[in-house]
XYZ file of C-alpha atoms in Angstrom:
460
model
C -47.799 147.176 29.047
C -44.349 148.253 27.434
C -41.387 147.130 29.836
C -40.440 150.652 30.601
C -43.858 151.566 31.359
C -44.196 152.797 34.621
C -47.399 153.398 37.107
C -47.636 156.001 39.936
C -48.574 154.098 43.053
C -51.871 155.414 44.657
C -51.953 155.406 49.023
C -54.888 153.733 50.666
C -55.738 149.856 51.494
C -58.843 149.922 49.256
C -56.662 150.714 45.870
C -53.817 148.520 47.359
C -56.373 145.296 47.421
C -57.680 146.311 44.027
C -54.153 146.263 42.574
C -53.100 142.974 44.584
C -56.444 141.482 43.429
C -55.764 142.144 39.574
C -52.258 140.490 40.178
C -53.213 137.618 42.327
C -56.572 136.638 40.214
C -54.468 135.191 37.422
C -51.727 133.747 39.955
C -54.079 132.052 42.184
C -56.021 130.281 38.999
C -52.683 128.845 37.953
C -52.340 127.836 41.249
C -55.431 125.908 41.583
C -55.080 124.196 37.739
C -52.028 122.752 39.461
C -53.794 121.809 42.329
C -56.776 120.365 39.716
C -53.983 118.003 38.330
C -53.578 116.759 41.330
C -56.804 115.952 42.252
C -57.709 114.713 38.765
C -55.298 111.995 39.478
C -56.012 111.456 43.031
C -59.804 110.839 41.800
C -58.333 108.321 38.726
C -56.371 106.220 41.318
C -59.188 105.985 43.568
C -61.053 104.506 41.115
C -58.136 101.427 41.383
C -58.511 101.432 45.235
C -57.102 102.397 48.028
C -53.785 101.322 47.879
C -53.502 102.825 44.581
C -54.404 106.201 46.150
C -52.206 106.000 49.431
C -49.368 104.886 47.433
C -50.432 107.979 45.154
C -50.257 110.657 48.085
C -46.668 108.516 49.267
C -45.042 109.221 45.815
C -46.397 112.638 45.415
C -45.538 113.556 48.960
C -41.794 112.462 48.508
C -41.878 113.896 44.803
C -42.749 117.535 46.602
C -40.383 117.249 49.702
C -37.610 116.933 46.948
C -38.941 119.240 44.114
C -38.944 122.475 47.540
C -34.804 122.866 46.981
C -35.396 122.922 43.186
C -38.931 125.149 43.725
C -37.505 127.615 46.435
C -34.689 128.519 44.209
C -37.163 129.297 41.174
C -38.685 131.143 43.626
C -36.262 133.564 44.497
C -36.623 134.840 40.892
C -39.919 136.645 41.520
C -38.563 139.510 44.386
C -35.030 139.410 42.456
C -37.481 140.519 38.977
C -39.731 142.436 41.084
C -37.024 144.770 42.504
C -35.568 145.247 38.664
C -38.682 146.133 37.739
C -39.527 148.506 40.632
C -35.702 149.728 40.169
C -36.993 151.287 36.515
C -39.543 153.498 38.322
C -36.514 155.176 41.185
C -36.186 159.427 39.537
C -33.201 160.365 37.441
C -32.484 156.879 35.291
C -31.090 155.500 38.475
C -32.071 151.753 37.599
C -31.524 152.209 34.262
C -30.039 148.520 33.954
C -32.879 147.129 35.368
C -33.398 144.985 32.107
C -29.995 143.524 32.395
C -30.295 142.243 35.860
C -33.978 141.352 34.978
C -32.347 138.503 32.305
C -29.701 137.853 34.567
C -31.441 136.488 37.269
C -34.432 134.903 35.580
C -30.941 132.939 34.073
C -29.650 132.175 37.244
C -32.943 131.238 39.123
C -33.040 128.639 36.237
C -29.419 127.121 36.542
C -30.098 126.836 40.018
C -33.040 125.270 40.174
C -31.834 123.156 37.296
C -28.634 121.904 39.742
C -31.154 121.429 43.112
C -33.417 118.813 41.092
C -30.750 116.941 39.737
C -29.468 116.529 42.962
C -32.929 114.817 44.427
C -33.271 112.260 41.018
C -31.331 109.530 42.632
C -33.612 109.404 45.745
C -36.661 109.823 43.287
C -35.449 106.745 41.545
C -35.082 104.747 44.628
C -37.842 105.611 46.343
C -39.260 102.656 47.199
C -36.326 101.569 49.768
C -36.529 105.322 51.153
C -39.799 104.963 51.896
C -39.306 101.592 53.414
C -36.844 102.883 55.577
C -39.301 105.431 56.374
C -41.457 102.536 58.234
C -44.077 102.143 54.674
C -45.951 99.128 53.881
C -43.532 97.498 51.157
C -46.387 97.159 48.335
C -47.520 101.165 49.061
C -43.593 101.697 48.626
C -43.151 99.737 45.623
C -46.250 101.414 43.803
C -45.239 104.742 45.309
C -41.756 104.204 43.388
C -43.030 103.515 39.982
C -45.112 107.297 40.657
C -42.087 108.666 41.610
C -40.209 107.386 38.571
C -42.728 109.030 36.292
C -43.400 112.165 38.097
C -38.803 112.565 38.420
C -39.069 114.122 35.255
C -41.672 116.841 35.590
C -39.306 118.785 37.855
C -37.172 120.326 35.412
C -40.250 121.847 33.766
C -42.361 122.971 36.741
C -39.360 125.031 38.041
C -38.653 126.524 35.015
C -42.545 127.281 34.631
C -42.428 129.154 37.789
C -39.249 131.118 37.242
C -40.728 132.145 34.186
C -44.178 132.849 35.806
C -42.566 135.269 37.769
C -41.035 137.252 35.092
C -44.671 137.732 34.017
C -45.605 138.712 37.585
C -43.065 141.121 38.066
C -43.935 142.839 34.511
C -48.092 142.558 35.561
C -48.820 140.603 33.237
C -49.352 136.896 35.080
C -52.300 136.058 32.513
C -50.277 134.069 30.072
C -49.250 131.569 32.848
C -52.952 131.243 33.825
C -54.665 130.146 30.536
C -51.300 127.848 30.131
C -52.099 126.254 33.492
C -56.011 125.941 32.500
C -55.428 124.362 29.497
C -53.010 122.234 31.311
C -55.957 121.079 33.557
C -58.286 120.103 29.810
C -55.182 117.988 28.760
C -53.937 115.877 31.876
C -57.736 114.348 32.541
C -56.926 112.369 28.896
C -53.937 111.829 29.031
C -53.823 110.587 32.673
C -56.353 108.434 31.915
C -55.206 106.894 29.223
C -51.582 105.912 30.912
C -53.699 104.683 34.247
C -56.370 102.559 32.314
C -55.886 101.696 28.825
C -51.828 102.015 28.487
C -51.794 99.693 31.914
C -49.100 101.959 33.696
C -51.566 102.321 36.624
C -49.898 104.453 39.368
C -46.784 104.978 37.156
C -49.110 106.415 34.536
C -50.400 109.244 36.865
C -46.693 110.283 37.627
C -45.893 109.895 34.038
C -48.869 112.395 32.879
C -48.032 114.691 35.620
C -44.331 114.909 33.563
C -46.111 114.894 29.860
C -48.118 117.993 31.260
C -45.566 120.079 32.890
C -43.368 119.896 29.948
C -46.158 121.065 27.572
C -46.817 124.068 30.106
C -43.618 125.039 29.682
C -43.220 124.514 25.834
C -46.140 126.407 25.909
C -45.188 129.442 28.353
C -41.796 129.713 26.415
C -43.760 130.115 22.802
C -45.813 133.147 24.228
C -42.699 134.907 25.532
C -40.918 134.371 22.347
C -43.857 135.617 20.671
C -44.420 138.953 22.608
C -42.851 142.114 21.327
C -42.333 143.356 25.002
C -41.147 140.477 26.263
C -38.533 139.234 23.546
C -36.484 142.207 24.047
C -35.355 141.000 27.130
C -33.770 137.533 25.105
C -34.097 135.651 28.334
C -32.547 133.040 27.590
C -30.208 134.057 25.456
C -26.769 132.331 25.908
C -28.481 130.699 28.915
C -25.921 127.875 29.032
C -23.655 130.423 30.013
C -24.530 130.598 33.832
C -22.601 133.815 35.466
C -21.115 133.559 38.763
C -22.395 137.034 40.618
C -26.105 136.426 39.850
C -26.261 132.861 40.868
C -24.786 133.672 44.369
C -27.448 136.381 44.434
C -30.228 133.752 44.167
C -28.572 131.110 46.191
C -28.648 133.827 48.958
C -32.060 134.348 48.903
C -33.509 130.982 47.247
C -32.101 129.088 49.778
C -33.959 129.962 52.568
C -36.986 129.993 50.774
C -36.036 126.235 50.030
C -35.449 125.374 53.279
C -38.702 127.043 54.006
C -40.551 125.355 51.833
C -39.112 122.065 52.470
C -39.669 122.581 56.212
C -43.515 122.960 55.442
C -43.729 120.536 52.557
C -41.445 118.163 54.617
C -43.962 118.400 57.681
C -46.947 117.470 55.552
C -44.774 114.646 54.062
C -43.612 113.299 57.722
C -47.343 113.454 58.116
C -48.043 111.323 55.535
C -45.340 109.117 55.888
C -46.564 108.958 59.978
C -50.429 108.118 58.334
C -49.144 105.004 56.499
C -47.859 103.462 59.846
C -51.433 103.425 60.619
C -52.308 101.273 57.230
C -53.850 102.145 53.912
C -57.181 103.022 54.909
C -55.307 106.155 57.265
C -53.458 106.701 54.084
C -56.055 107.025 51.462
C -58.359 109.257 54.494
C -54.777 111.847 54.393
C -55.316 111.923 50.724
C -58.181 112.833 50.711
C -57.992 115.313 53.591
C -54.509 116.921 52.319
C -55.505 117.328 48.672
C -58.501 119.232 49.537
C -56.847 121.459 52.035
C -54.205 121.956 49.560
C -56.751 122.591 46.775
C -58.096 125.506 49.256
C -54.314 126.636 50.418
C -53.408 128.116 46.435
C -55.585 130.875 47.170
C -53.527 132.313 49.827
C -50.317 131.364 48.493
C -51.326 132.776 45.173
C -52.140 135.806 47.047
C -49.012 135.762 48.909
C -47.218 135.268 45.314
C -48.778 138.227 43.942
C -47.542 140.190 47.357
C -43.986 139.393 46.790
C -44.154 141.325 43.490
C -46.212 143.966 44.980
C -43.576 144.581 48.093
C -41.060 143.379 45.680
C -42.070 146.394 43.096
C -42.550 149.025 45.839
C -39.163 148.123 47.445
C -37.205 148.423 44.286
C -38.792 151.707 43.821
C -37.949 153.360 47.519
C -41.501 153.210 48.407
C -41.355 151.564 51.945
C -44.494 152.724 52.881
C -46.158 150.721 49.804
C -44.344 147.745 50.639
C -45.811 148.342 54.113
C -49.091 148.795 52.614
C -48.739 146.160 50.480
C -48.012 143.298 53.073
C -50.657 144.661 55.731
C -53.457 144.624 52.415
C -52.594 140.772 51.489
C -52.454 139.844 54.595
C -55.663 141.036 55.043
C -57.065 139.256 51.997
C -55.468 136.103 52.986
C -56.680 135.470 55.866
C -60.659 136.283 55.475
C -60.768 134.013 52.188
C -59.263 131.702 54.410
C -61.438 132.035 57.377
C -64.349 131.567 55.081
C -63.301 128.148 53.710
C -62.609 127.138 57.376
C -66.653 127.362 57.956
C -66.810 125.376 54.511
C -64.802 122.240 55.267
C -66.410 122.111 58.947
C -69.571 122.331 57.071
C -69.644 120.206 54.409
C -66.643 117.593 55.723
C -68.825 114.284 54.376
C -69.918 115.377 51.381
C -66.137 116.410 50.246
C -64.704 112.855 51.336
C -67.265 111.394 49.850
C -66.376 112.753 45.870
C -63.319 110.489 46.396
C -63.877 107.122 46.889
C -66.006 104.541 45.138
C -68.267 103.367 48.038
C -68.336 99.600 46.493
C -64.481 98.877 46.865
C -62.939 97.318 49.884
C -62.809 99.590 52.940
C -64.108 102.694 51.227
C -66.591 103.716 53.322
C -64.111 103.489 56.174
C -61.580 105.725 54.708
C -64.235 108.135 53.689
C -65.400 108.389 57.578
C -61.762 109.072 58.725
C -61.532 111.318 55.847
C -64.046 113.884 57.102
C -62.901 113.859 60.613
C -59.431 114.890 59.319
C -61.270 117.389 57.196
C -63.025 118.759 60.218
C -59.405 119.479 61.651
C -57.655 120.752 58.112
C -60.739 123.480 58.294
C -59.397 124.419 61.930
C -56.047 125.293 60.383
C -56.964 127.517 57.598
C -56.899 130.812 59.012
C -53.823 130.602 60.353
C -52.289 128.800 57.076
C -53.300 131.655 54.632
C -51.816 133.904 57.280
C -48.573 132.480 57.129
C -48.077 132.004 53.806
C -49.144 135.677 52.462
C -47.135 136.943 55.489
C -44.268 134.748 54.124
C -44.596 136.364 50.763
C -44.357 139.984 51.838
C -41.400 139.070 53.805
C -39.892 138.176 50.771
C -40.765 140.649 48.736
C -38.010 142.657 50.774
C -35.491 139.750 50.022
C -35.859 138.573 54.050
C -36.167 134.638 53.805
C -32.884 133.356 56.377
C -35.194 134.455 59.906
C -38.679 133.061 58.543
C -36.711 129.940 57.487
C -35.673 129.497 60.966
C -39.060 130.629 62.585
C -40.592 127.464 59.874
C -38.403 125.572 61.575
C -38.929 126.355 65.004
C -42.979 125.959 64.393
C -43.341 123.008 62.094
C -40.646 120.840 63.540
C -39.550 122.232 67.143
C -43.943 122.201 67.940
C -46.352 120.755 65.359
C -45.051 117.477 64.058
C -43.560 116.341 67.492
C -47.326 117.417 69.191
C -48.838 115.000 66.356
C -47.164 112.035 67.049
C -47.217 112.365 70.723
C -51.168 113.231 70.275
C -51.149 110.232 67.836
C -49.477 107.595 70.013
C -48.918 108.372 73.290
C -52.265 109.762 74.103
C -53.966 107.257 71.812
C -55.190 109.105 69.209
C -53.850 107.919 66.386
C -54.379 109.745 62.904
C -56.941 112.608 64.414
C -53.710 113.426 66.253
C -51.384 113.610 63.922
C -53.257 116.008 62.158
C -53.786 118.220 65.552
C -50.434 118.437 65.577
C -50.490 119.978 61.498
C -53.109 122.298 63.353
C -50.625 123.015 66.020
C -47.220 124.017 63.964
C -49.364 125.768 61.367
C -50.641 128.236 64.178
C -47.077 128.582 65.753
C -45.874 129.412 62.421
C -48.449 132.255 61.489
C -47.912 134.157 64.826
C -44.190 133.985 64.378
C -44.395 135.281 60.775
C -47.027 137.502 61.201
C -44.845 139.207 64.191
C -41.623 139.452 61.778
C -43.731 140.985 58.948
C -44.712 143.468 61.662
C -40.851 144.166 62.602
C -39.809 144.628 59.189
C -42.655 147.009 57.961
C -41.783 149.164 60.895
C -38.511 149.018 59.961
C-alpha cells in the first residue's frame, strides 16, 4: 500500500472485526514470539532447577517493571502515527503534513524511550540488593542479578522495535514485524542454549540471549524499512540525533500515562512475584510457571487491543467518531470471547500445562508443579476480565486518553487487588492461592472501570 493510499471505511461490526482481524493477526503473532522467548528460557532454566527458574521469573519480573517507563513511551508512537495517518484521509488536503509529523514522532517516541531506560540501568545493575531489600532469598537475588545484567541491554532494542512496529501498524502493514519476531523465536532456542549450557553463563546466559535477540530484531526490522520504497520516503530516522523539542512534549504527554499504566500492571504482577518468593522457591518456580502461561495467553488480547489503537487511532485522525466508536465496541468484543475461551482451557487442562515445565526427577518438582496448577486454576478465572481491560485500554488510547485510565490502573491494581492478595495470603492463611486471588481481584476492578470510561468517551 503506497503511503498516500487511502481506504473508505465501510459501517457495520462484521466488516469492522474483519478489518481489526487482518491488523491484529500479524500483531498478536509478534506478540506471542515474544512471549515464546520467554518461555523457551523459562523451560531451559528449569532444566537447572528450581532456583534457577524462580530466580529467572525474579530478574525478568524486575527487568519488565523497569523496561514499562521505557515501553509506555514507545508506545505512545502508535495513536501519535495512527492519527497522521488517519489525518491524510480528512477532504480538501487538510492533513497534508501528515508525513512530517509521522517522522517526527516515530523520532521522538525513540529519544524518549531511549532517556526512560537509561534511567532504570543502574537499578538493573544492582539488582540483587533491590531485590534483597524487597524481602528475596539472597542466592534467588544474586542469580536474579546476573539475569538482570544480561537482559539491561535488550531494552534499548525492544523499545525501538515497538516504536517502529507501530509505524508499520499505523501504515497496515504490521507483517514485517511478525516474520522478524518468528524468526526471532528459531534463533533464541540456540543461542539461549548455548550461553545456559555449554558457554556456562547459566541464568546470566538466558538474560544475555534475550539481549543478542532483541538487537537482531531490530537490525533486522530497520533493514526492511530501509529497503521498502514506501517506507524510505519517510527517512525516519534521518538526523535522528537531532531530537526536537515540540514533538517530544507531545509524546511525553501521552506516553507517560501509558507508562505509568503499564508499570502499575506490570508492577502488580512483579509485587506478586516478589510477595511469592517470601513463600520460598518452590512458590516461586509454581508463579513461573503460572504467570508465563497466563502471559503467553494475555498477547492475544493485547495484540488485539494494539491493533485497536491504530484502528480508533486511524478513524479519529480522519473525523470519523463513529468508527472509532465502532472500532473500540468490535475489539472489545473480540477480546473478550478469545479470552473467555482460554479461561475454560487453563481450568481444564491446569496439570497437564504445569507439568511441560518441570523435570519431575529434580528436587521438589513435583511439588511446585502441584502449586503450579492450582495457581493456574485461578489465572484462568481472570482471563475474561484481563482481555477486557487491555483491548478497552487500547481503544482509549487510540483517542490519545491515557491520564484517567492511568489513574483508574491505579485505583484497581493497587488501591484493591494487590492489598486483597496479601491480606488473602497472610492474614486469612492462604498463602500463595491468595495472592493470586487478589491478581483475580484488581484485574476485575480494572476491566469494569475501563470498560465504563471506553463507554463515556465513545458517547462522547
Amino acid at each position: 500500500m503506497d503511503a498516500g493510499t487511502t481506504t473508505t471505511a465501510r459501517p457495520g461490526p462484521a466488516v469492522e472485526a474483519r478489518a481489526t482481524l487482518a491488523l491484529a493477526g500479524p500483531i498478536v503473532l509478534t506478540n506471542l514470539s515474544q512471549m515464546a522467548l520467554v518461555l523457551t528460557e523459562s523451560m531451559l532454566l528449569g532444566r537447572l532447577g528450581t532456583e534457577a527458574l524462580a530466580a529467572g521469573v525474579l530478574g525478568s519480573s524486575l527487568f519488565f517493571a523497569l523496561l514499562a517507563p521505557g515501553f509506555g513511551l514507545a508506545l505512545a508512537a502508535a495513536p501519535l502515527q495512527a492519527q497522521c495517518r488517519g489525518a491524510s484521509r480528512l477532504p480538501g488536503g487538510a492533513g497534508r503534513g501528515w508525513v512530517r509529523d509521522m517522522r517526527k514522532g516515530t523520532r521522538a517516541a525513540l529519544w524518549a524511550s531511549a532517556l526512560a531506560i537509561l534511567a532504570t540501568w543502574p537499578v538493573m545493575w544492582n539488582a540483587a540488593p533491590v531485590l534483597r531489600a524487597l524481602g528475596q532469598d539472597p542466592t534467588l537475588a544474586l542469580l536474579a542479578q546476573d539475569y538482570a545484567r544480561g537482559a539491561m541491554f535488550a531494552m534499548p532494542s525492544f523499545c525501538a522495535f515497538v516504536v517502529l512496529r507501530g509505524f508499520l501498524a499505523a501504515m497496515e502493514r504490521p507483517a514485517a514485524a511478525m516474520w522478524v519476531s518468528l524468526a526471532a523465536v528459531a534463533l533464541n532456542l540456540p543461542v539461549a542454549w548455548a550461553l545456559i549450557f555449554p558457554a556456562g553463563f547459566g541464568v546470566q546466559g538466558a538474560g544475555l540471549a534475550v539481549a543478542i535477540v532483541d538487537a537482531a530484531m531490530l537490525a533486522a526490522l530497520l533493514l526492511v524499512i530501509h529497503r521498502d520504497r514506501v517506507f524510505r520516503r519517510f527517512r525516519l530516522l534521518g538526523r535522528v540525533w537531532l531530537p526536537r523539542l515540540a514533538p517530544l512534549k507531545e509524546v511525553a504527554l501521552v506516553g507517560l500515562p501509558i507508562a505509568g499504566s503499564m508499570l502499575l500492571e506490570i508492577g502488580v504482577f512483579s509485587a506478586a512475584a516478589f510477595a511469592m518468593g517470601w513463600f520460598g522457591a518452590v512458590a516461586a518456580a509454581a508463579h513461573a510457571i503460572a504467570i508465563q502461561t497466563a502471559s503467553a495467553t494475555f498477547m492475544v488480547p493485547l495484540g488485539v487491543g494494539q491493533a485497536v489503537t491504530a484502528r480508533v487511532g486511524l478513524a479519529t485522525g480522519a473525523g470519523d467518531l463513529p468508527g472509532a466508536r465502532r472500532a473500540g465496541w468490535v475489539g472489545i468484543g473480540l477480546g473478550a470471547a478469545f479470552m473467555a475461551t482460554m479461561a475454560v482451557l487453563l481450568i481444564v487442562a491446569a496439570p497437564g500445562i504445569a507439568g511441560l515445565f518441570l523435570d519431575p526427577t529434580l528436587p521438589r518438582a513435583v511439588e511446585a508443579t502441584a502449586l503450579a496448577a492450582t495457581l493456574l486454576v485461578v489465572a484462568g478465572l481472570f482471563q475474561l476480565g484481563d482481555g477486557i481491560q487491555v483491548v478497552a485500554a487500547g481503544a482509549l488510547r487510540g483517542r490519545k486518553d491515557t491520564r484517567v485510565p492511568m489513574l483508574l490502573a491505579a485505583l484497581g491494581y493497587w488501591g484493591i487487588g494487590l492489598p486483597s492478595g496479601l491480606a488473602l495470603a497472610h492474614l486469612a492463611g492462604w498463602g500463595p492461592v491468595g495472592v493470586w486471588l487478589g491478581l483475580f481481584i484488581g484485574t476485575g476492578i480494572v476491566a469494569l472501570l475501563m470498560l465504563g470510561r471506553w463507554r463515556r468517551m465513545a458517547a462522547a
